[in-house]
mmCIF file of C-alpha atoms and ligand atoms in Angstrom:
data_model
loop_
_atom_site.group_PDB
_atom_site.id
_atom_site.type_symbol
_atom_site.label_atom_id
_atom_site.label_comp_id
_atom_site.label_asym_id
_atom_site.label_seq_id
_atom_site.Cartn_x
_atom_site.Cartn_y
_atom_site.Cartn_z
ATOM 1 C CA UNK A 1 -88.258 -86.452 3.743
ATOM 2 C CA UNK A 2 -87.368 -88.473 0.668
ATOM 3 C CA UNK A 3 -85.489 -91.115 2.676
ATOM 4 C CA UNK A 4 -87.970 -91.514 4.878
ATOM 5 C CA UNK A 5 -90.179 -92.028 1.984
ATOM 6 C CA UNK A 6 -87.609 -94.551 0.792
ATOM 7 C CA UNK A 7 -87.346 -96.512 3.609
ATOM 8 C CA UNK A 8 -91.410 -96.497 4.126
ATOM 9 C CA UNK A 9 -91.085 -97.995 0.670
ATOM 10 C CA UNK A 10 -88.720 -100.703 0.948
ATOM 11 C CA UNK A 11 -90.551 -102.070 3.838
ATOM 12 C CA UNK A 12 -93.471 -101.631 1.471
ATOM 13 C CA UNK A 13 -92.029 -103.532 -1.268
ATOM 14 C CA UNK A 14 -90.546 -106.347 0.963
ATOM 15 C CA UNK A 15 -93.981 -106.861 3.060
ATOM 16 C CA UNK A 16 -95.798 -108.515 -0.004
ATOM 17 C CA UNK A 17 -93.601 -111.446 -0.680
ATOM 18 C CA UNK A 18 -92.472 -111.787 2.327
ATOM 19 C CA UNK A 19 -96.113 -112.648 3.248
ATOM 20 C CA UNK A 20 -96.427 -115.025 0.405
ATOM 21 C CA UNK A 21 -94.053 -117.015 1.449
ATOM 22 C CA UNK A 22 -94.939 -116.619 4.816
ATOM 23 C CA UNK A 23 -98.348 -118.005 3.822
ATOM 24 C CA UNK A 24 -97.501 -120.377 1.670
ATOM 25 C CA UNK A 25 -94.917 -122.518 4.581
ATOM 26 C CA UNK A 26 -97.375 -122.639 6.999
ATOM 27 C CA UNK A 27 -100.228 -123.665 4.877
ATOM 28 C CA UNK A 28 -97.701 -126.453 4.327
ATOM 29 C CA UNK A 29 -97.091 -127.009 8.003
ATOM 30 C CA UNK A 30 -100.829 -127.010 8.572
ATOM 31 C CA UNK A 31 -101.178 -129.741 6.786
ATOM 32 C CA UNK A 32 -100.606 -129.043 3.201
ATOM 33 C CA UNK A 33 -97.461 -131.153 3.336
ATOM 34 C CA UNK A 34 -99.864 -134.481 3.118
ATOM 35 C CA UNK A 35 -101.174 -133.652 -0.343
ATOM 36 C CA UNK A 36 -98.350 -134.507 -3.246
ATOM 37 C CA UNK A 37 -99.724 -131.648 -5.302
ATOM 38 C CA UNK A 38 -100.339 -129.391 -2.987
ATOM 39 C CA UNK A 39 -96.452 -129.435 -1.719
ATOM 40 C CA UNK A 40 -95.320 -128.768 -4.869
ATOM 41 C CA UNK A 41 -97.653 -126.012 -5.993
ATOM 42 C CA UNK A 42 -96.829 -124.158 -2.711
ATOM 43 C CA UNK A 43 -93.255 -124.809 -2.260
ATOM 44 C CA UNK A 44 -92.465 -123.741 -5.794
ATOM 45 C CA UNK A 45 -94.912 -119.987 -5.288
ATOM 46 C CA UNK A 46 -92.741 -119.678 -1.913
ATOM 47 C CA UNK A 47 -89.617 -120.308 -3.839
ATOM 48 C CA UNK A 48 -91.050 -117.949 -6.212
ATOM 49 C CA UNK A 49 -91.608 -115.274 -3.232
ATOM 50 C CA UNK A 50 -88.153 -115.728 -1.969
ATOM 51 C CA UNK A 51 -86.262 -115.279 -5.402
ATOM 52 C CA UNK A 52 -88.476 -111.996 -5.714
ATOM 53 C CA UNK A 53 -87.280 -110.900 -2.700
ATOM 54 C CA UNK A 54 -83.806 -111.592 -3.628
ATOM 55 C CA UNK A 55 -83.830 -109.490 -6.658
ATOM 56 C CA UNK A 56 -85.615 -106.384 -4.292
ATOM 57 C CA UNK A 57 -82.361 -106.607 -2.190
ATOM 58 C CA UNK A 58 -80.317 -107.251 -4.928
ATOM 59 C CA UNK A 59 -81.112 -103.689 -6.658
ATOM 60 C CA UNK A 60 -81.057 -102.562 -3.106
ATOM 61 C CA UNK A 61 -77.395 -102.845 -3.180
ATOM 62 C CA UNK A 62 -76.813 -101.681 -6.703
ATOM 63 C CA UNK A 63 -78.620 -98.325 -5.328
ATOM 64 C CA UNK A 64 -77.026 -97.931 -2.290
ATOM 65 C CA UNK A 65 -73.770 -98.572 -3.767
ATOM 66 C CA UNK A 66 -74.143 -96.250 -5.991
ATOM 67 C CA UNK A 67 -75.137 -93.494 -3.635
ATOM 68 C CA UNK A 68 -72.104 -94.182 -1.889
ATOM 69 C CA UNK A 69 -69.263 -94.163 -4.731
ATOM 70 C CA UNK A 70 -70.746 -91.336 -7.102
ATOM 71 C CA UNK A 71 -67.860 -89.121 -6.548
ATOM 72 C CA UNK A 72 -65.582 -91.417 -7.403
ATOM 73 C CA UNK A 73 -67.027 -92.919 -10.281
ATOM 74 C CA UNK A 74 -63.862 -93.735 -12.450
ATOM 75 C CA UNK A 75 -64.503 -92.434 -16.031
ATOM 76 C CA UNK A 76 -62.231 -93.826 -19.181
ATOM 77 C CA UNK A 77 -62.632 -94.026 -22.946
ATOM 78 C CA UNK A 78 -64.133 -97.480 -24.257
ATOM 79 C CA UNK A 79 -65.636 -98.804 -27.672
ATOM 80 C CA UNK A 80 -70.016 -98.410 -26.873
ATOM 81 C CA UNK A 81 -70.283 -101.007 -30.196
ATOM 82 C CA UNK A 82 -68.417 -103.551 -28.385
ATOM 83 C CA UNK A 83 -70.032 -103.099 -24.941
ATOM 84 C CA UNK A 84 -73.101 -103.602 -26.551
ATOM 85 C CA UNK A 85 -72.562 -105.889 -28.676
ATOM 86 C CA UNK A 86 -71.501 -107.737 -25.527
ATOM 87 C CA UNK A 87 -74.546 -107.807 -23.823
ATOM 88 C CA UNK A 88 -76.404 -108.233 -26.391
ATOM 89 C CA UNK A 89 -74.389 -111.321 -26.714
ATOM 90 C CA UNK A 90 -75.181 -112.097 -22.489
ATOM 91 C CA UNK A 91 -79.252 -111.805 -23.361
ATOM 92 C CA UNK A 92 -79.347 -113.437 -26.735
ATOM 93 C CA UNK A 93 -80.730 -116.883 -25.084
ATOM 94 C CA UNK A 94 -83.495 -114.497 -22.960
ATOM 95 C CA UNK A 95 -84.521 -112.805 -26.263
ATOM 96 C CA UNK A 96 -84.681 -116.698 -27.942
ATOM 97 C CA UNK A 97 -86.992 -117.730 -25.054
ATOM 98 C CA UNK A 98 -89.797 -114.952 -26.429
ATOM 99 C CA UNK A 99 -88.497 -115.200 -29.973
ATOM 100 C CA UNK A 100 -87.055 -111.318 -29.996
ATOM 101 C CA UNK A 101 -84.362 -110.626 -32.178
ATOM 102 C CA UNK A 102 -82.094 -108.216 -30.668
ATOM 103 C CA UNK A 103 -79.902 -106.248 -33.845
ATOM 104 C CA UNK A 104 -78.244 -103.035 -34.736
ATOM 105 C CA UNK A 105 -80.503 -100.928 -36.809
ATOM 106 C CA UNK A 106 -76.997 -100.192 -38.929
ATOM 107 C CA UNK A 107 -73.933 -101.774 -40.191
ATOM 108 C CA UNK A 108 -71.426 -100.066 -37.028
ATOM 109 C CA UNK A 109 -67.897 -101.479 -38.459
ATOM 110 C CA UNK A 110 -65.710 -98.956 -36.528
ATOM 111 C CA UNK A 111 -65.301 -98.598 -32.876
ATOM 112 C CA UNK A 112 -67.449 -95.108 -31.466
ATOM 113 C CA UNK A 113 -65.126 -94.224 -28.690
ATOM 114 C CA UNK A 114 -67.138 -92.676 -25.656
ATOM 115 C CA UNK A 115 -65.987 -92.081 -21.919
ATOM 116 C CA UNK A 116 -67.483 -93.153 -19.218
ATOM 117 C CA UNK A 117 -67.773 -95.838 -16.431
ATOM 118 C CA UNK A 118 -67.416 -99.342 -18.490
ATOM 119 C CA UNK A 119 -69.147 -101.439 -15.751
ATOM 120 C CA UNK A 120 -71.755 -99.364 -14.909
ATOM 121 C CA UNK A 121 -72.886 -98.199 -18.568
ATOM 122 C CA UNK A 122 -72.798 -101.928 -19.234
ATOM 123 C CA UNK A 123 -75.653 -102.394 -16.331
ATOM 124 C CA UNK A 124 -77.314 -99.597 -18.564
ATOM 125 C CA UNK A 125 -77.294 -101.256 -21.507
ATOM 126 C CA UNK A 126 -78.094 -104.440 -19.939
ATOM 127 C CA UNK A 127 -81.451 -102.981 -18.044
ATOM 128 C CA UNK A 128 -82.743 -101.422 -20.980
ATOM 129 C CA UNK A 129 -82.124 -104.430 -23.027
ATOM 130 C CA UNK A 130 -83.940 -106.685 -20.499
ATOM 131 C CA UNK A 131 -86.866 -104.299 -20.330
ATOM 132 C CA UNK A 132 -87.430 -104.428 -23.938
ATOM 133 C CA UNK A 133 -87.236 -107.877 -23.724
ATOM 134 C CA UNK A 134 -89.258 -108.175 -20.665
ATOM 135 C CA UNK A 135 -92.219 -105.844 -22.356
ATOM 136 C CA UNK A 136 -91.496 -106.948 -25.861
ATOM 137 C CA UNK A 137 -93.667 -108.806 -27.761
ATOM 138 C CA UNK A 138 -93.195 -112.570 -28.624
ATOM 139 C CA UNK A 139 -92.039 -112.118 -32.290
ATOM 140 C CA UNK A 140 -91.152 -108.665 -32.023
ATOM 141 C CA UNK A 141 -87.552 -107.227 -32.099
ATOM 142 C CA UNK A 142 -85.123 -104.789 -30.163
ATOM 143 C CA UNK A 143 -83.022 -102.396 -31.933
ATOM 144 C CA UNK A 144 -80.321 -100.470 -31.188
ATOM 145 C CA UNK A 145 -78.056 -97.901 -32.509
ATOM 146 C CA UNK A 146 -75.717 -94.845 -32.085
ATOM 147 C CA UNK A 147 -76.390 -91.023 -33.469
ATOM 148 C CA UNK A 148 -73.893 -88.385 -33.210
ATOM 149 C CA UNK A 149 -75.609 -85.823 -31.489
ATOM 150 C CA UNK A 150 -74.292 -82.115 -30.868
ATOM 151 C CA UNK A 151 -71.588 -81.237 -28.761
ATOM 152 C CA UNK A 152 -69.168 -84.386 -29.538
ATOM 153 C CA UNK A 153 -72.142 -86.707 -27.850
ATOM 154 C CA UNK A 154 -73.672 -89.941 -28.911
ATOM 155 C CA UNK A 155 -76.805 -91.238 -28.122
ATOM 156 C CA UNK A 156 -77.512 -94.660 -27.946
ATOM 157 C CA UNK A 157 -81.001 -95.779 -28.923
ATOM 158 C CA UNK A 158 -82.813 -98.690 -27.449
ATOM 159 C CA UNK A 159 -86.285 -99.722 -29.031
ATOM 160 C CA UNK A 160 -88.717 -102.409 -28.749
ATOM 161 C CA UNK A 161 -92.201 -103.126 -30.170
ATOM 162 C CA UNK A 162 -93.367 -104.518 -27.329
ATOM 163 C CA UNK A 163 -96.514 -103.152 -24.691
ATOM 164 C CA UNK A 164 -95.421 -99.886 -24.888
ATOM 165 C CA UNK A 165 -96.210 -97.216 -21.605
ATOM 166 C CA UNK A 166 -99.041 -95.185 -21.530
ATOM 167 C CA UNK A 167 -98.281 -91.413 -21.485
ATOM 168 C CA UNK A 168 -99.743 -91.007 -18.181
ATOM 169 C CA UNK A 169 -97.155 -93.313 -16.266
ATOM 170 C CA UNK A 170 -94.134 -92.040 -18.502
ATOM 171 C CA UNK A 171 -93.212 -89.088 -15.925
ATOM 172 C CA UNK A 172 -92.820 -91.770 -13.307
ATOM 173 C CA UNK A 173 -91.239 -94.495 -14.831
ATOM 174 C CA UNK A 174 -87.917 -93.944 -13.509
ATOM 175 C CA UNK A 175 -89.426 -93.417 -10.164
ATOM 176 C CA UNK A 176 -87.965 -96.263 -7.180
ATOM 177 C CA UNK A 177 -90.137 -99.106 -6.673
ATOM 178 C CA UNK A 178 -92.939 -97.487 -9.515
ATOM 179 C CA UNK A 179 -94.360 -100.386 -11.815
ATOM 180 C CA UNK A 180 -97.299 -99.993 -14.806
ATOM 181 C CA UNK A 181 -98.438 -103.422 -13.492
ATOM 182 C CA UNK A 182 -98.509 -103.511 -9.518
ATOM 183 C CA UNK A 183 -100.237 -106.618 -9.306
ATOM 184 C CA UNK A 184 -96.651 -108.551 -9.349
ATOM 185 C CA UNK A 185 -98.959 -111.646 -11.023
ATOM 186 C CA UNK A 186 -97.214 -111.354 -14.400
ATOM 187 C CA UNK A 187 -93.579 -113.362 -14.929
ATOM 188 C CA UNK A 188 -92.087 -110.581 -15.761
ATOM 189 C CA UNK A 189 -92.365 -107.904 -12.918
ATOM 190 C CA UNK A 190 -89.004 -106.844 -11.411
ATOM 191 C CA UNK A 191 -88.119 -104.820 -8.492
ATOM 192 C CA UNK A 192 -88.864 -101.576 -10.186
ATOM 193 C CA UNK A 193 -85.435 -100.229 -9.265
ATOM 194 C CA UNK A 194 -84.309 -101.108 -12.743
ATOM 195 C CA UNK A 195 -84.965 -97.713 -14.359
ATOM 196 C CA UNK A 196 -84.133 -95.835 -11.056
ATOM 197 C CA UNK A 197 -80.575 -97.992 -11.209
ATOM 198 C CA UNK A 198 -80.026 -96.610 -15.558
ATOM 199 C CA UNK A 199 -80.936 -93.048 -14.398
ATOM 200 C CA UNK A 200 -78.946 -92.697 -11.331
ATOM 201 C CA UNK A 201 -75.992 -93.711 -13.346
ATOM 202 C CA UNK A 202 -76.697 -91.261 -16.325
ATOM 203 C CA UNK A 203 -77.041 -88.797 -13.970
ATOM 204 C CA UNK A 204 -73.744 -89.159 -11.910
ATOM 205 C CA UNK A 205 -72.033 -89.120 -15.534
ATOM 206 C CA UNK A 206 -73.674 -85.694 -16.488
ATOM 207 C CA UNK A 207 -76.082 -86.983 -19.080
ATOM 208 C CA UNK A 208 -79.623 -87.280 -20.144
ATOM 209 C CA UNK A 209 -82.014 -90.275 -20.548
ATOM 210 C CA UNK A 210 -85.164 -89.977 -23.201
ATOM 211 C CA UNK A 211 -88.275 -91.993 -23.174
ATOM 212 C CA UNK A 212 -90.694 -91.940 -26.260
ATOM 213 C CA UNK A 213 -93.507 -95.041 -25.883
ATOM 214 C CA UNK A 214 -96.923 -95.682 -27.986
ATOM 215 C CA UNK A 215 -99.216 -97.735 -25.978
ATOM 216 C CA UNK A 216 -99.309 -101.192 -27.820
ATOM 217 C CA UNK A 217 -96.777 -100.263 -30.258
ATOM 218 C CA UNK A 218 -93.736 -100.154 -28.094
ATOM 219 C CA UNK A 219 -90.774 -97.854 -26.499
ATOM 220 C CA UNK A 220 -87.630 -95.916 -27.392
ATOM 221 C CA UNK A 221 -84.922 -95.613 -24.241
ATOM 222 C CA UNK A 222 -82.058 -92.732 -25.323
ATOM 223 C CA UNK A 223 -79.238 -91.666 -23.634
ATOM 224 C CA UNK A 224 -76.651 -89.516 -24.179
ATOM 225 C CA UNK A 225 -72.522 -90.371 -23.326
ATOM 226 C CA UNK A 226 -69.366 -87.840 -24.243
ATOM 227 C CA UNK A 227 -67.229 -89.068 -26.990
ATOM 228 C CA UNK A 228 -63.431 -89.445 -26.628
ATOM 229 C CA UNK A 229 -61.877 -87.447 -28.641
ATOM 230 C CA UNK A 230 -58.155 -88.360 -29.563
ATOM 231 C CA UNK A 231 -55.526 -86.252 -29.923
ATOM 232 C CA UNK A 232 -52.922 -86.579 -32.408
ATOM 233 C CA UNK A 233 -49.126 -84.965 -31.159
HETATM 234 P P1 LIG B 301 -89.129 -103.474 -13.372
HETATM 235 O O1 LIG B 301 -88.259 -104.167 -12.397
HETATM 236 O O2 LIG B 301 -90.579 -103.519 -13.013
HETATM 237 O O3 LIG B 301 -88.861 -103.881 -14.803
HETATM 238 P P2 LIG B 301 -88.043 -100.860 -14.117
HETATM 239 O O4 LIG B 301 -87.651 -99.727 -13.226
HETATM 240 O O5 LIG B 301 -86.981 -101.443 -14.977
HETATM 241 O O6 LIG B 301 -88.713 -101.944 -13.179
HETATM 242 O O7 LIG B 301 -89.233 -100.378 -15.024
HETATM 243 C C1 LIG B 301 -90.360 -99.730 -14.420
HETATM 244 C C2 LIG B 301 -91.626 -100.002 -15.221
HETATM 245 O O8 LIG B 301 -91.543 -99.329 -16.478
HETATM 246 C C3 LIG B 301 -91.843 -101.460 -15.565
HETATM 247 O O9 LIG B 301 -92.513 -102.142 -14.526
HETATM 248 C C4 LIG B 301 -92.677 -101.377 -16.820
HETATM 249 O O10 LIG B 301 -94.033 -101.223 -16.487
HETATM 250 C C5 LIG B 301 -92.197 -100.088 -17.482
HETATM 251 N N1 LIG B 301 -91.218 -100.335 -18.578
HETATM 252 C C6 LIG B 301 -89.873 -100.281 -18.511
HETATM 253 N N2 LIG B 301 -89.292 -100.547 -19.703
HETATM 254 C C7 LIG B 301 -90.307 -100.763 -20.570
HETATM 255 C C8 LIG B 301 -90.384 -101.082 -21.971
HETATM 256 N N3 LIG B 301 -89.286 -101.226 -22.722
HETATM 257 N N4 LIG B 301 -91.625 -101.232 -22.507
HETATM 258 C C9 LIG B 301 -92.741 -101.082 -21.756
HETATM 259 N N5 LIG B 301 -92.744 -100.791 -20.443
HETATM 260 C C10 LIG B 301 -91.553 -100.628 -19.844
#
């Protein structure tokens, strides 16, 4: 059963840092503690364990949460440039740590009114936008813009020119817990509940999410949101 799964998963997920840390504090204990070095080094890899474990249970919540309110997510028209623009805003210094310039890929002067859940198409934006940041290249940029699409949708665009995915991993990137790079050594891994998170929300607003990636040349996240249509009396 797929909860089972889930649950089989999460203890999965948890086990490795937990260990780490585990491993780490009673090296220290053993003895460790004595050598100056040594402290630090092992104090700040247990820190390091604990603050991935606080981002597992972190997304945890996010999930579960949403699982829990999906009926009664609250939908209303709001401006998809400014919400964007917003967070792009919020990650700006992120992007300046790996020099990525984050832009519109168009001059968007007028307001594109869509309707949907503000805060959680916000944590949308913002995951995709870390991502490409997170897999981006240092020097490299993320762009994003809006395309009417048919049916009185938009789709907002998110692409990097970062890593890229290979096309074998694409069908399970928005899998729970599923990572290209298991290995957790890199800076940049995350709980893998990120893309879960974006397409749990799309879904419980009736909409699609896209993926297009070149290995090494980098990644396209779509998705689509209703536009509000006003009426005049
Ligand atoms: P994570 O917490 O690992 O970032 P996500 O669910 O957000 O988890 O993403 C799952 C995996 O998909 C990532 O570990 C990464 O390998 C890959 N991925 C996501 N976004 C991108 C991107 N923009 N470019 C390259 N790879 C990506």
């Amino acid at each position: 059963c797929i909860r089972d799964r889930f649950l089989g998963s999460i203890s999965h997920e948890l086990k490795t840092p937990l260990f780490t840390v585990q491993g780490y504090i009673s090296t220290l204990l053993d003895g460790g503690m004595k050598d100056k070095t040594i402290r630090k080094k092992y104090l700040a890899r247990a820190l390091n364990g604990v603050e991935r474990l606080v981002y597992i249970v972190e997304d945890l919540d996010t999930i579960s949460k949403l699982e829990m309110s999906e009926e009664r997510l609250t939908m209303a028209p709001f401006d998809i440039v400014a919400l964007t623009q917003n967070v792009m805003d919020l990650l700006e210094m992120k992007a300046n740590k790996k020099d990525i310039i984050i832009t519109f890929d168009d001059k968007y002067n007028k307001p594109i009114l869509v309707v949907g859940n503000y805060d959680k198409i916000q944590q949308v934006v913002t995951n995709l936008i870390e991502n490409s940041i997170k897999y981006g290249k240092s020097g490299g940029s993320t762009e994003i813009g809006f395309e009417d699409v048919i049916n009185n949708h938009i789709l907002i665009n998110i692409s990097d020119n970062g890593e890229g995915i290979d096309a074998k991993n694409i069908p399970r990137l928005f899998e729970r817990f599923f990572r290209v790079d298991k290995s957790g050594a890199r800076s940049e891994g995350g709980s893998g509940l990120g893309l879960a998170i974006v397409k749990h929300i799309i879904e419980a607003h009736n909409e699609k999410i896209f993926v297009e990636s070149n290995l090494g040349k980098g990644s396209q996240f779509s998705f689509t949101l209703q536009k509000h249509i006003e009426f005049d009396s």
